mmCIF file of C-alpha atoms in Angstrom:
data_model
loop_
_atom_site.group_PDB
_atom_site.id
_atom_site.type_symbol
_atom_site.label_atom_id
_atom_site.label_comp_id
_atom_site.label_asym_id
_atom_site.label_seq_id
_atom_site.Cartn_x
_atom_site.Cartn_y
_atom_site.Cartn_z
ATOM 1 C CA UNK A 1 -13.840 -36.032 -11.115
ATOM 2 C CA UNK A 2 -11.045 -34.379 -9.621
ATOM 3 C CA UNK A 3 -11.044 -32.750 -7.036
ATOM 4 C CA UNK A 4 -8.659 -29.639 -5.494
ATOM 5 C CA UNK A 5 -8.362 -27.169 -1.921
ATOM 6 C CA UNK A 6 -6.978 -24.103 -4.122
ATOM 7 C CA UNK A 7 -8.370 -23.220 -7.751
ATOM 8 C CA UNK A 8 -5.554 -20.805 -8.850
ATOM 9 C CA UNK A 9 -7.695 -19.129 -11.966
ATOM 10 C CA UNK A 10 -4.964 -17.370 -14.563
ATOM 11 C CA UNK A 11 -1.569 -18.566 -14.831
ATOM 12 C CA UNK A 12 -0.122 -15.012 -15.782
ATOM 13 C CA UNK A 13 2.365 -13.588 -13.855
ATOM 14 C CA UNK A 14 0.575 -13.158 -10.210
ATOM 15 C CA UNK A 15 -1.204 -16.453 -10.137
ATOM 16 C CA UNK A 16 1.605 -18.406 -11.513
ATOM 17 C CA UNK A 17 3.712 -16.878 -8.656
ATOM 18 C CA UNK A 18 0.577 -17.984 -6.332
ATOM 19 C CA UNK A 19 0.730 -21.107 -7.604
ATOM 20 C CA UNK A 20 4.298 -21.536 -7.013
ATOM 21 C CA UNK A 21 4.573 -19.883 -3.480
ATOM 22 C CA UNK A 22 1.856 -22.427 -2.207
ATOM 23 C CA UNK A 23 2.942 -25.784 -3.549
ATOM 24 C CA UNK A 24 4.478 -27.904 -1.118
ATOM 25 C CA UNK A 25 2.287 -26.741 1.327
ATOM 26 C CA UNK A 26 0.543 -29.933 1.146
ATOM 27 C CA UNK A 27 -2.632 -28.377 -0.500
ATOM 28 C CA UNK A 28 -4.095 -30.042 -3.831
ATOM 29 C CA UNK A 29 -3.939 -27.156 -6.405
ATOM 30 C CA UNK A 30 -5.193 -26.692 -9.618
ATOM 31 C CA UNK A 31 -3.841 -23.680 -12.280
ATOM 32 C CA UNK A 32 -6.335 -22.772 -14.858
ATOM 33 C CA UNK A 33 -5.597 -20.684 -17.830
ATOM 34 C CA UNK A 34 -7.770 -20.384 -21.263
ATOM 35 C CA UNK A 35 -3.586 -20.350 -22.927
ATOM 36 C CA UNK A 36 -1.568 -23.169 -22.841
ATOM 37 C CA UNK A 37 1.616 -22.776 -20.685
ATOM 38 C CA UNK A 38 3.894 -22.634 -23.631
ATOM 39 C CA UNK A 39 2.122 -19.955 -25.357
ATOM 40 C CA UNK A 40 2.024 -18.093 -21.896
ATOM 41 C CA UNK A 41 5.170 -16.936 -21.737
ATOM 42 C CA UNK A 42 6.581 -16.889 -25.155
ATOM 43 C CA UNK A 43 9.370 -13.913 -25.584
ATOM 44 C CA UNK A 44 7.862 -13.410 -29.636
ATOM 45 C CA UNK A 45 4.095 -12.148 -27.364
ATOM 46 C CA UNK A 46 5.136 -10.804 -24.122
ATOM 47 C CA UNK A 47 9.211 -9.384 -23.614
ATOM 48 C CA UNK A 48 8.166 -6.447 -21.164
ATOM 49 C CA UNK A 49 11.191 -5.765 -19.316
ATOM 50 C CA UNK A 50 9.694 -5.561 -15.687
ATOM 51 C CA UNK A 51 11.754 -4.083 -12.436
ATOM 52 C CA UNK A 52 11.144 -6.179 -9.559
ATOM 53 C CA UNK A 53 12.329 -5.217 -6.168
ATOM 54 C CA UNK A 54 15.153 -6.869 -3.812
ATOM 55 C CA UNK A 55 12.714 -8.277 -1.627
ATOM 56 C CA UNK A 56 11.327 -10.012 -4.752
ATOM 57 C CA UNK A 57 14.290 -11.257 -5.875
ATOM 58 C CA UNK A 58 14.426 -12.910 -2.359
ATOM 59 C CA UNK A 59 11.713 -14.945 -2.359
ATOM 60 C CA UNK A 60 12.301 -15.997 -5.664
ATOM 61 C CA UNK A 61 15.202 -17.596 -4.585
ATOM 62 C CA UNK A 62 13.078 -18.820 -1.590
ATOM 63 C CA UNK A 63 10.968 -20.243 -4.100
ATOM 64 C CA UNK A 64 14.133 -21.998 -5.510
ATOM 65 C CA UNK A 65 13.747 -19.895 -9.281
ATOM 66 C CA UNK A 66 16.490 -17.615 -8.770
ATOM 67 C CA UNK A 67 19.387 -19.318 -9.773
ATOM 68 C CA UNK A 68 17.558 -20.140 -13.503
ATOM 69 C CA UNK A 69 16.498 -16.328 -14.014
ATOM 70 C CA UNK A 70 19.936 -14.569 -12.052
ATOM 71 C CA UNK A 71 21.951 -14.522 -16.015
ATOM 72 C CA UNK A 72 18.921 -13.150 -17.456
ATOM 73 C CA UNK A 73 18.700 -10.590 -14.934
ATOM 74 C CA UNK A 74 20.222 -6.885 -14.454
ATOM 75 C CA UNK A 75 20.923 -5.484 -10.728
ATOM 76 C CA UNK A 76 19.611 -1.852 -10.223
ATOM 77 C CA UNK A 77 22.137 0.237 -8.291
ATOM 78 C CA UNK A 78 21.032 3.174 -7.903
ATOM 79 C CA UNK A 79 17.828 4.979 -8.505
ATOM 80 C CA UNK A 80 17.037 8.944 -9.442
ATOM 81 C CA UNK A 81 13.716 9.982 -8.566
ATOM 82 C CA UNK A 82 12.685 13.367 -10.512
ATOM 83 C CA UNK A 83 10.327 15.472 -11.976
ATOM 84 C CA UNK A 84 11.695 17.736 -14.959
ATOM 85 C CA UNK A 85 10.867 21.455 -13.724
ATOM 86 C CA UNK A 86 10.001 20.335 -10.652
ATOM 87 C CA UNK A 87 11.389 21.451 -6.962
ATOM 88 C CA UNK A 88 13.052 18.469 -5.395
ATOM 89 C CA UNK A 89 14.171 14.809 -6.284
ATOM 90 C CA UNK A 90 15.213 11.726 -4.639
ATOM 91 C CA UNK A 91 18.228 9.348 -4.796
ATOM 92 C CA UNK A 92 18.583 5.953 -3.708
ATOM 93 C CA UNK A 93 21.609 4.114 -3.676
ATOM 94 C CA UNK A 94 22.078 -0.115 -2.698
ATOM 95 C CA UNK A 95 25.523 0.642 -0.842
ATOM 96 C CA UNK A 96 23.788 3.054 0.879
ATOM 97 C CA UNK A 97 20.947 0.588 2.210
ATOM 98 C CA UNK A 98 23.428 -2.049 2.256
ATOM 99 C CA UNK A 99 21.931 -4.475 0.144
ATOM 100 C CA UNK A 100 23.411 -5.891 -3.006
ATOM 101 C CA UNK A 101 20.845 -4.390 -5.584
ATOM 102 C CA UNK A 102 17.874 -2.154 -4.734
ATOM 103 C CA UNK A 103 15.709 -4.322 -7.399
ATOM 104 C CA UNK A 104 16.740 -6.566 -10.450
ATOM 105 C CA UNK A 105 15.217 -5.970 -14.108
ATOM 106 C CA UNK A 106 14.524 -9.123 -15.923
ATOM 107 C CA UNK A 107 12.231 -9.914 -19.111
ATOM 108 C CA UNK A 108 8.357 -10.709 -18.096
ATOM 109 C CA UNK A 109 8.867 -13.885 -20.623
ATOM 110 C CA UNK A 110 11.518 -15.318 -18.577
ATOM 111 C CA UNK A 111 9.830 -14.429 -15.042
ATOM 112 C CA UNK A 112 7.018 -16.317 -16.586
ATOM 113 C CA UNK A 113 8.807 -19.595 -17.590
ATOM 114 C CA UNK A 114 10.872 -19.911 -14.622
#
């Protein structure tokens, strides 16, 4: 019998990242998902396109994924919060925060494989 410090139930998106974030921390983990991984993130089942923010996009280059996902990915400039026939609105702009991209927008199926 096996044994494990960190049971990491679901391998979808947040406990794959979990999963990912903790190893080399010297812990013995274990993912556990009723899918197998290829089936997880297969583009034909799952190819939401999901808007992740810069800070994100930081750690997963921290986490050393970055580079593989970067030519799959889309920067988000700028950003126009509204309500139609509403008072008031909101714009947000990466030059004007002076970071490179507010938030990238990349495919849930390749999140998921890298």
């Amino acid at each position: 019998m096996q044994q494990f410090d960190i049971a990491v139930i679901g391998g979808g998106l947040v406990g794959a990242s979990f999963a990912r974030a903790i190893s080399g921390s010297g812990l013995r983990t274990v993912l556990i998902d009723k899918t197998p991984a290829a089936a997880l993130y297969d583009a034909a089942l799952d190819n939401r396109g999901l808007a992740i923010a810069y800070t994100t996009q930081q750690s997963l280059h921290h986490f050393k994924l970055w580079t593989g996902l970067s030519a799959n990915s889309h920067s988000i400039a700028h950003v126009h919060v509204s309500e139609q026939g509403k008072f008031g609105f909101t714009k947000l702009s990466a030059q004007t925060c002076g970071l490179p991209a507010l938030g990238y927008v990349i495919s849930a199926s390749h999140l998921g494989a890298a």
